[in-house]
Short mmCIF file of N, CA and C in Angstrom, two decimals:
data_model
loop_
_atom_site.label_atom_id
_atom_site.label_comp_id
_atom_site.label_asym_id
_atom_site.label_seq_id
_atom_site.Cartn_x
_atom_site.Cartn_y
_atom_site.Cartn_z
N ILE R 883 -5.82 -12.23 17.06
CA ILE R 883 -5.04 -12.18 15.83
C ILE R 883 -4.81 -10.73 15.47
N ASN R 884 -3.58 -10.40 15.18
CA ASN R 884 -3.22 -9.06 14.72
C ASN R 884 -2.77 -9.15 13.28
N PRO R 885 -3.68 -8.93 12.33
CA PRO R 885 -3.27 -9.05 10.92
C PRO R 885 -2.31 -7.95 10.51
N GLN R 886 -1.44 -8.28 9.61
CA GLN R 886 -0.54 -7.29 9.04
C GLN R 886 -0.33 -7.62 7.58
N VAL R 887 -0.04 -6.60 6.79
CA VAL R 887 0.22 -6.76 5.36
C VAL R 887 1.48 -5.97 5.05
N ASN R 888 2.43 -6.63 4.40
CA ASN R 888 3.67 -5.97 3.99
C ASN R 888 3.83 -6.16 2.50
N PHE R 889 4.22 -5.09 1.82
CA PHE R 889 4.46 -5.19 0.38
C PHE R 889 5.64 -4.28 0.02
N TYR R 890 6.56 -4.82 -0.74
CA TYR R 890 7.77 -4.12 -1.17
C TYR R 890 7.79 -4.11 -2.69
N TRP R 891 8.13 -2.98 -3.28
CA TRP R 891 8.26 -2.92 -4.74
C TRP R 891 9.24 -1.82 -5.12
N ARG R 892 9.68 -1.90 -6.37
CA ARG R 892 10.59 -0.89 -6.92
C ARG R 892 9.89 -0.21 -8.07
N ARG R 893 10.12 1.09 -8.19
CA ARG R 893 9.49 1.86 -9.26
C ARG R 893 10.50 2.88 -9.78
N GLY R 894 10.94 2.71 -11.00
CA GLY R 894 11.85 3.67 -11.61
C GLY R 894 13.24 3.64 -11.00
N GLN R 895 14.00 4.67 -11.32
CA GLN R 895 15.36 4.78 -10.82
C GLN R 895 15.62 6.20 -10.35
N ARG R 896 16.60 6.33 -9.50
CA ARG R 896 17.01 7.65 -9.04
C ARG R 896 18.53 7.69 -9.01
N ILE R 897 19.07 8.89 -9.03
CA ILE R 897 20.51 9.08 -8.93
C ILE R 897 20.82 9.37 -7.47
N ILE R 898 21.74 8.65 -6.92
CA ILE R 898 22.11 8.83 -5.51
C ILE R 898 22.76 10.20 -5.36
N PRO R 899 22.19 11.07 -4.49
CA PRO R 899 22.67 12.46 -4.41
C PRO R 899 23.98 12.65 -3.66
N LYS R 900 24.28 11.83 -2.64
CA LYS R 900 25.52 12.05 -1.89
C LYS R 900 26.00 10.73 -1.29
N GLY R 901 27.20 10.75 -0.78
CA GLY R 901 27.79 9.54 -0.23
C GLY R 901 28.80 8.94 -1.18
N HIS R 902 29.33 7.79 -0.79
CA HIS R 902 30.37 7.17 -1.61
C HIS R 902 29.83 6.60 -2.92
N ARG R 903 28.51 6.43 -3.04
CA ARG R 903 27.90 5.94 -4.28
C ARG R 903 27.25 7.06 -5.08
N ARG R 904 27.60 8.30 -4.79
CA ARG R 904 27.01 9.47 -5.43
C ARG R 904 27.10 9.38 -6.95
N GLY R 905 26.00 9.74 -7.62
CA GLY R 905 25.97 9.77 -9.07
C GLY R 905 25.56 8.46 -9.73
N ARG R 906 25.48 7.39 -8.96
CA ARG R 906 25.08 6.10 -9.53
C ARG R 906 23.56 5.96 -9.55
N LEU R 907 23.08 5.16 -10.49
CA LEU R 907 21.64 4.88 -10.57
C LEU R 907 21.30 3.72 -9.64
N GLU R 908 20.19 3.84 -8.98
CA GLU R 908 19.67 2.74 -8.18
C GLU R 908 18.15 2.74 -8.29
N PRO R 909 17.50 1.59 -8.11
CA PRO R 909 16.04 1.56 -8.17
C PRO R 909 15.43 2.31 -6.98
N THR R 910 14.32 2.97 -7.22
CA THR R 910 13.59 3.63 -6.14
C THR R 910 12.74 2.57 -5.46
N ARG R 911 12.92 2.40 -4.17
CA ARG R 911 12.27 1.33 -3.41
C ARG R 911 11.17 1.89 -2.52
N PHE R 912 10.11 1.08 -2.35
CA PHE R 912 9.02 1.47 -1.47
C PHE R 912 8.55 0.27 -0.67
N GLN R 913 8.10 0.51 0.54
CA GLN R 913 7.59 -0.54 1.41
C GLN R 913 6.33 -0.03 2.09
N ILE R 914 5.26 -0.82 2.03
CA ILE R 914 4.04 -0.51 2.79
C ILE R 914 3.95 -1.52 3.91
N ASP R 915 3.91 -1.06 5.13
CA ASP R 915 3.66 -1.90 6.30
C ASP R 915 2.29 -1.51 6.82
N ASP R 916 1.31 -2.33 6.55
CA ASP R 916 -0.08 -2.01 6.83
C ASP R 916 -0.57 -2.86 8.00
N LEU R 917 -1.30 -2.25 8.91
CA LEU R 917 -1.86 -2.96 10.06
C LEU R 917 -3.38 -2.80 10.07
N PRO R 918 -4.10 -3.62 9.30
CA PRO R 918 -5.55 -3.51 9.32
C PRO R 918 -6.11 -3.99 10.65
N HIS R 919 -7.30 -3.51 10.99
CA HIS R 919 -7.97 -3.94 12.23
C HIS R 919 -8.36 -5.41 12.13
N SER R 920 -8.91 -5.80 11.00
CA SER R 920 -9.31 -7.19 10.79
C SER R 920 -9.36 -7.50 9.31
N GLN R 921 -9.29 -8.79 9.00
CA GLN R 921 -9.35 -9.25 7.62
C GLN R 921 -10.35 -10.38 7.51
N ILE R 922 -11.03 -10.44 6.39
CA ILE R 922 -11.89 -11.58 6.07
C ILE R 922 -11.20 -12.31 4.93
N ARG R 923 -10.88 -13.57 5.19
CA ARG R 923 -10.25 -14.40 4.16
C ARG R 923 -11.15 -15.60 3.89
N ILE R 924 -11.10 -16.10 2.66
CA ILE R 924 -11.96 -17.21 2.28
C ILE R 924 -11.12 -18.35 1.72
N THR R 925 -11.73 -19.54 1.65
CA THR R 925 -10.97 -20.73 1.24
C THR R 925 -10.88 -20.88 -0.27
N GLN R 926 -11.76 -20.24 -1.03
CA GLN R 926 -11.71 -20.33 -2.48
C GLN R 926 -11.56 -18.95 -3.08
N GLN R 927 -10.86 -18.90 -4.18
CA GLN R 927 -10.65 -17.63 -4.86
C GLN R 927 -11.98 -17.10 -5.38
N LEU R 928 -12.17 -15.80 -5.32
CA LEU R 928 -13.39 -15.19 -5.86
C LEU R 928 -13.46 -15.42 -7.37
N PRO R 929 -14.67 -15.52 -7.92
CA PRO R 929 -14.76 -15.71 -9.37
C PRO R 929 -14.28 -14.46 -10.10
N GLN R 930 -13.89 -14.66 -11.33
CA GLN R 930 -13.39 -13.56 -12.15
C GLN R 930 -14.52 -12.56 -12.38
N PHE R 931 -14.25 -11.30 -12.09
CA PHE R 931 -15.27 -10.25 -12.22
C PHE R 931 -15.59 -9.97 -13.68
N THR R 932 -14.57 -9.93 -14.48
CA THR R 932 -14.70 -9.71 -15.92
C THR R 932 -13.62 -10.53 -16.61
N PRO R 933 -13.84 -10.99 -17.81
CA PRO R 933 -12.79 -11.77 -18.49
C PRO R 933 -11.51 -10.95 -18.63
N LEU R 934 -10.40 -11.62 -18.48
CA LEU R 934 -9.11 -10.95 -18.55
C LEU R 934 -8.92 -10.24 -19.88
N GLU R 935 -9.44 -10.81 -20.96
CA GLU R 935 -9.30 -10.20 -22.27
C GLU R 935 -10.04 -8.86 -22.35
N ALA R 936 -11.09 -8.67 -21.57
CA ALA R 936 -11.85 -7.42 -21.59
C ALA R 936 -11.05 -6.27 -20.99
N SER R 937 -10.05 -6.58 -20.17
CA SER R 937 -9.28 -5.52 -19.53
C SER R 937 -8.31 -4.84 -20.50
N TYR R 938 -8.04 -5.46 -21.64
CA TYR R 938 -7.12 -4.84 -22.59
C TYR R 938 -7.68 -3.54 -23.15
N ALA R 939 -8.99 -3.47 -23.32
CA ALA R 939 -9.61 -2.28 -23.89
C ALA R 939 -10.02 -1.27 -22.82
N ALA R 940 -9.87 -1.61 -21.55
CA ALA R 940 -10.31 -0.73 -20.47
C ALA R 940 -9.38 0.47 -20.34
N GLU R 941 -9.95 1.58 -19.96
CA GLU R 941 -9.17 2.78 -19.69
C GLU R 941 -8.60 2.70 -18.28
N VAL R 942 -7.31 2.71 -18.15
CA VAL R 942 -6.65 2.66 -16.85
C VAL R 942 -5.99 4.01 -16.63
N PRO R 943 -6.40 4.72 -15.58
CA PRO R 943 -5.79 6.03 -15.35
C PRO R 943 -4.32 5.90 -14.99
N GLU R 944 -3.51 6.81 -15.48
CA GLU R 944 -2.10 6.81 -15.16
C GLU R 944 -1.84 7.85 -14.08
N VAL R 945 -1.25 7.41 -12.99
CA VAL R 945 -0.91 8.31 -11.89
C VAL R 945 0.54 8.73 -12.08
N ALA R 946 0.76 10.00 -12.30
CA ALA R 946 2.10 10.49 -12.62
C ALA R 946 2.94 10.78 -11.38
N PHE R 947 2.36 10.67 -10.21
CA PHE R 947 3.08 11.00 -8.98
C PHE R 947 3.77 9.78 -8.41
N ALA R 948 4.93 9.98 -7.81
CA ALA R 948 5.63 8.88 -7.15
C ALA R 948 4.87 8.49 -5.89
N PRO R 949 4.93 7.22 -5.51
CA PRO R 949 4.18 6.77 -4.33
C PRO R 949 4.56 7.48 -3.03
N ASN R 950 5.79 7.96 -2.92
CA ASN R 950 6.19 8.61 -1.68
C ASN R 950 5.56 9.99 -1.51
N LEU R 951 4.84 10.50 -2.52
CA LEU R 951 4.15 11.77 -2.37
C LEU R 951 2.81 11.62 -1.67
N MET R 952 2.37 10.37 -1.46
CA MET R 952 1.15 10.14 -0.70
C MET R 952 1.49 10.32 0.78
N PRO R 953 0.56 10.84 1.58
CA PRO R 953 0.88 11.10 2.99
C PRO R 953 0.85 9.83 3.84
N LEU R 954 1.54 8.78 3.39
CA LEU R 954 1.52 7.53 4.12
C LEU R 954 2.92 6.96 4.28
N PHE R 955 3.80 7.23 3.32
CA PHE R 955 5.11 6.62 3.31
C PHE R 955 6.08 7.44 4.16
N ARG R 956 6.64 6.81 5.16
CA ARG R 956 7.64 7.47 5.98
C ARG R 956 8.94 6.67 6.00
N ARG R 957 8.83 5.35 5.97
CA ARG R 957 9.99 4.48 6.05
C ARG R 957 9.94 3.50 4.89
N GLN R 958 11.07 3.30 4.24
CA GLN R 958 11.12 2.37 3.13
C GLN R 958 12.28 1.39 3.30
N TYR R 959 12.47 0.57 2.29
CA TYR R 959 13.65 -0.28 2.11
C TYR R 959 13.71 -1.53 2.98
N ASP R 960 12.62 -2.08 3.44
CA ASP R 960 12.64 -3.34 4.17
C ASP R 960 11.91 -4.35 3.31
N ASN R 961 12.64 -5.24 2.67
CA ASN R 961 12.06 -6.11 1.64
C ASN R 961 11.21 -7.22 2.26
N ASN R 962 9.98 -6.90 2.67
CA ASN R 962 9.04 -7.86 3.21
C ASN R 962 7.80 -7.89 2.34
N ILE R 963 7.29 -9.10 2.09
CA ILE R 963 6.01 -9.26 1.41
C ILE R 963 5.22 -10.28 2.21
N PHE R 964 4.05 -9.90 2.71
CA PHE R 964 3.25 -10.77 3.56
C PHE R 964 1.79 -10.41 3.39
N THR R 965 0.92 -11.40 3.24
CA THR R 965 -0.51 -11.14 3.00
C THR R 965 -1.33 -11.10 4.27
N GLY R 966 -0.76 -11.49 5.39
CA GLY R 966 -1.53 -11.55 6.62
C GLY R 966 -1.98 -12.96 6.92
N ALA R 967 -1.76 -13.91 6.03
CA ALA R 967 -2.15 -15.30 6.24
C ALA R 967 -0.92 -16.19 6.09
N LYS R 968 -0.79 -17.16 6.97
CA LYS R 968 0.30 -18.13 6.84
C LYS R 968 0.02 -19.00 5.62
N LEU R 969 1.05 -19.49 4.98
CA LEU R 969 0.88 -20.27 3.76
C LEU R 969 -0.01 -21.50 3.92
N PRO R 970 0.12 -22.31 4.97
CA PRO R 970 -0.76 -23.47 5.06
C PRO R 970 -2.20 -23.14 5.46
N ASP R 971 -2.50 -21.87 5.71
CA ASP R 971 -3.84 -21.47 6.10
C ASP R 971 -4.81 -21.78 4.96
N PRO R 972 -5.90 -22.56 5.21
CA PRO R 972 -6.84 -22.88 4.12
C PRO R 972 -7.60 -21.64 3.63
N ALA R 973 -7.76 -20.64 4.47
CA ALA R 973 -8.44 -19.41 4.06
C ALA R 973 -7.40 -18.38 3.63
N CYS R 974 -6.69 -18.67 2.54
CA CYS R 974 -5.57 -17.82 2.14
C CYS R 974 -5.96 -16.74 1.14
N TYR R 975 -7.19 -16.76 0.65
CA TYR R 975 -7.62 -15.76 -0.34
C TYR R 975 -8.28 -14.58 0.36
N GLY R 976 -7.78 -13.40 0.07
CA GLY R 976 -8.32 -12.21 0.70
C GLY R 976 -9.68 -11.82 0.15
N HIS R 977 -10.52 -11.30 1.02
CA HIS R 977 -11.85 -10.84 0.60
C HIS R 977 -12.04 -9.38 1.01
N THR R 978 -11.91 -9.08 2.28
CA THR R 978 -12.14 -7.72 2.79
C THR R 978 -11.21 -7.47 3.97
N GLN R 979 -10.77 -6.24 4.13
CA GLN R 979 -10.07 -5.87 5.36
C GLN R 979 -10.58 -4.52 5.84
N PHE R 980 -10.55 -4.34 7.15
CA PHE R 980 -11.09 -3.15 7.79
C PHE R 980 -9.98 -2.38 8.48
N HIS R 981 -10.11 -1.06 8.42
CA HIS R 981 -9.14 -0.16 9.07
C HIS R 981 -9.87 0.79 10.00
N LEU R 982 -9.21 1.19 11.05
CA LEU R 982 -9.68 2.26 11.92
C LEU R 982 -8.78 3.46 11.71
N VAL R 983 -9.35 4.64 11.86
CA VAL R 983 -8.56 5.86 11.72
C VAL R 983 -7.60 5.95 12.90
N PRO R 984 -6.32 6.23 12.66
CA PRO R 984 -5.37 6.32 13.77
C PRO R 984 -5.72 7.43 14.75
N ASP R 985 -5.29 7.26 15.98
CA ASP R 985 -5.57 8.25 17.02
C ASP R 985 -4.96 9.61 16.70
N ARG R 986 -3.87 9.63 15.95
CA ARG R 986 -3.20 10.91 15.66
C ARG R 986 -3.93 11.72 14.60
N TYR R 987 -4.95 11.17 13.98
CA TYR R 987 -5.69 11.87 12.93
C TYR R 987 -6.88 12.60 13.55
N HIS R 988 -6.91 13.93 13.42
CA HIS R 988 -7.99 14.74 14.00
C HIS R 988 -8.53 15.68 12.93
N ARG R 989 -9.79 15.51 12.58
CA ARG R 989 -10.42 16.37 11.57
C ARG R 989 -10.50 17.82 12.05
N ASP R 990 -10.78 18.02 13.33
CA ASP R 990 -10.93 19.39 13.83
C ASP R 990 -9.61 20.16 13.78
N ARG R 991 -8.49 19.49 13.89
CA ARG R 991 -7.19 20.15 13.80
C ARG R 991 -6.98 20.73 12.39
N LEU R 992 -7.37 19.96 11.37
CA LEU R 992 -7.26 20.47 10.01
C LEU R 992 -8.24 21.62 9.77
N ALA R 993 -9.41 21.55 10.35
CA ALA R 993 -10.40 22.62 10.20
C ALA R 993 -9.87 23.93 10.83
N ARG R 994 -9.21 23.82 11.97
CA ARG R 994 -8.65 25.01 12.63
C ARG R 994 -7.56 25.65 11.79
N ARG R 995 -6.86 24.87 10.99
CA ARG R 995 -5.80 25.38 10.13
C ARG R 995 -6.31 25.83 8.77
N GLN R 996 -7.61 25.91 8.59
CA GLN R 996 -8.23 26.27 7.31
C GLN R 996 -7.83 25.29 6.21
N GLN R 997 -7.73 24.01 6.55
CA GLN R 997 -7.39 22.97 5.59
C GLN R 997 -8.53 21.95 5.49
N SER R 998 -9.74 22.44 5.52
CA SER R 998 -10.89 21.55 5.48
C SER R 998 -10.94 20.73 4.21
N ASP R 999 -10.38 21.26 3.12
CA ASP R 999 -10.39 20.50 1.87
C ASP R 999 -9.43 19.31 1.91
N GLN R 1000 -8.57 19.25 2.92
CA GLN R 1000 -7.61 18.16 3.05
C GLN R 1000 -8.06 17.08 4.03
N VAL R 1001 -9.27 17.19 4.54
CA VAL R 1001 -9.74 16.26 5.56
C VAL R 1001 -9.74 14.82 5.05
N GLU R 1002 -10.18 14.61 3.84
CA GLU R 1002 -10.32 13.25 3.32
C GLU R 1002 -9.06 12.73 2.63
N VAL R 1003 -8.05 13.55 2.42
CA VAL R 1003 -6.87 13.15 1.66
C VAL R 1003 -6.15 11.99 2.35
N PHE R 1004 -5.93 12.09 3.65
CA PHE R 1004 -5.24 11.04 4.38
C PHE R 1004 -6.02 9.73 4.31
N LEU R 1005 -7.34 9.81 4.46
CA LEU R 1005 -8.15 8.60 4.44
C LEU R 1005 -8.11 7.92 3.08
N ARG R 1006 -8.20 8.71 2.01
CA ARG R 1006 -8.14 8.13 0.67
C ARG R 1006 -6.77 7.53 0.39
N ALA R 1007 -5.71 8.23 0.79
CA ALA R 1007 -4.36 7.71 0.57
C ALA R 1007 -4.15 6.42 1.35
N ASN R 1008 -4.64 6.36 2.57
CA ASN R 1008 -4.51 5.16 3.38
C ASN R 1008 -5.27 4.00 2.75
N GLY R 1009 -6.48 4.24 2.28
CA GLY R 1009 -7.27 3.20 1.64
C GLY R 1009 -6.64 2.70 0.35
N LEU R 1010 -6.14 3.62 -0.46
CA LEU R 1010 -5.52 3.26 -1.73
C LEU R 1010 -4.24 2.44 -1.50
N ALA R 1011 -3.41 2.89 -0.59
CA ALA R 1011 -2.17 2.17 -0.31
C ALA R 1011 -2.44 0.80 0.32
N SER R 1012 -3.44 0.73 1.18
CA SER R 1012 -3.79 -0.54 1.81
C SER R 1012 -4.27 -1.55 0.78
N LEU R 1013 -5.13 -1.12 -0.12
CA LEU R 1013 -5.64 -2.00 -1.17
C LEU R 1013 -4.51 -2.44 -2.09
N PHE R 1014 -3.64 -1.52 -2.45
CA PHE R 1014 -2.50 -1.83 -3.32
C PHE R 1014 -1.58 -2.85 -2.66
N ALA R 1015 -1.29 -2.66 -1.37
CA ALA R 1015 -0.39 -3.56 -0.66
C ALA R 1015 -0.98 -4.96 -0.56
N TRP R 1016 -2.25 -5.05 -0.20
CA TRP R 1016 -2.86 -6.37 -0.01
C TRP R 1016 -2.99 -7.10 -1.34
N THR R 1017 -3.43 -6.40 -2.37
CA THR R 1017 -3.57 -7.02 -3.68
C THR R 1017 -2.21 -7.44 -4.23
N GLY R 1018 -1.22 -6.58 -4.10
CA GLY R 1018 0.11 -6.90 -4.58
C GLY R 1018 0.74 -8.06 -3.84
N ALA R 1019 0.58 -8.09 -2.52
CA ALA R 1019 1.14 -9.19 -1.72
C ALA R 1019 0.47 -10.51 -2.08
N GLN R 1020 -0.84 -10.50 -2.28
CA GLN R 1020 -1.53 -11.72 -2.67
C GLN R 1020 -1.08 -12.19 -4.05
N ALA R 1021 -0.87 -11.25 -4.96
CA ALA R 1021 -0.41 -11.61 -6.30
C ALA R 1021 0.98 -12.25 -6.24
N MET R 1022 1.85 -11.74 -5.37
CA MET R 1022 3.19 -12.30 -5.24
C MET R 1022 3.13 -13.72 -4.68
N TYR R 1023 2.25 -13.96 -3.71
CA TYR R 1023 2.15 -15.28 -3.11
C TYR R 1023 1.50 -16.30 -4.04
N GLN R 1024 0.48 -15.87 -4.77
CA GLN R 1024 -0.30 -16.82 -5.55
C GLN R 1024 0.13 -16.91 -7.00
N GLY R 1025 1.05 -16.07 -7.40
CA GLY R 1025 1.60 -16.14 -8.75
C GLY R 1025 0.66 -15.55 -9.70
#
């Protein structure tokens, strides 16, 4: 089994810079195509961690950066949403997914460029985007 997770969303608007539609507003679109190594899915939804009403008072950090500033987005605009599980699958609720670092990622290459402080940036961005895509795709499927 080769699990995959796809999530498409729109965030804000942009003005088209050139072409026959120049100057018009359009939504800014993003697509995450994630290929986890493996996924653990379960047959029943996990219990609620905290009551939904408690989340109203919680502090939620606001990220002011657009998603395309993360070092993960290269291709967008393919409207796919998929959780990695077929709909009739009894184990349709996500629990955990695992990723391996891609072969093109080399810590020593960043160290040679005096960018040691950037070693973990790609890993954090990949983890954050992966979690966002899987959670968002599950929310779209399950309502």
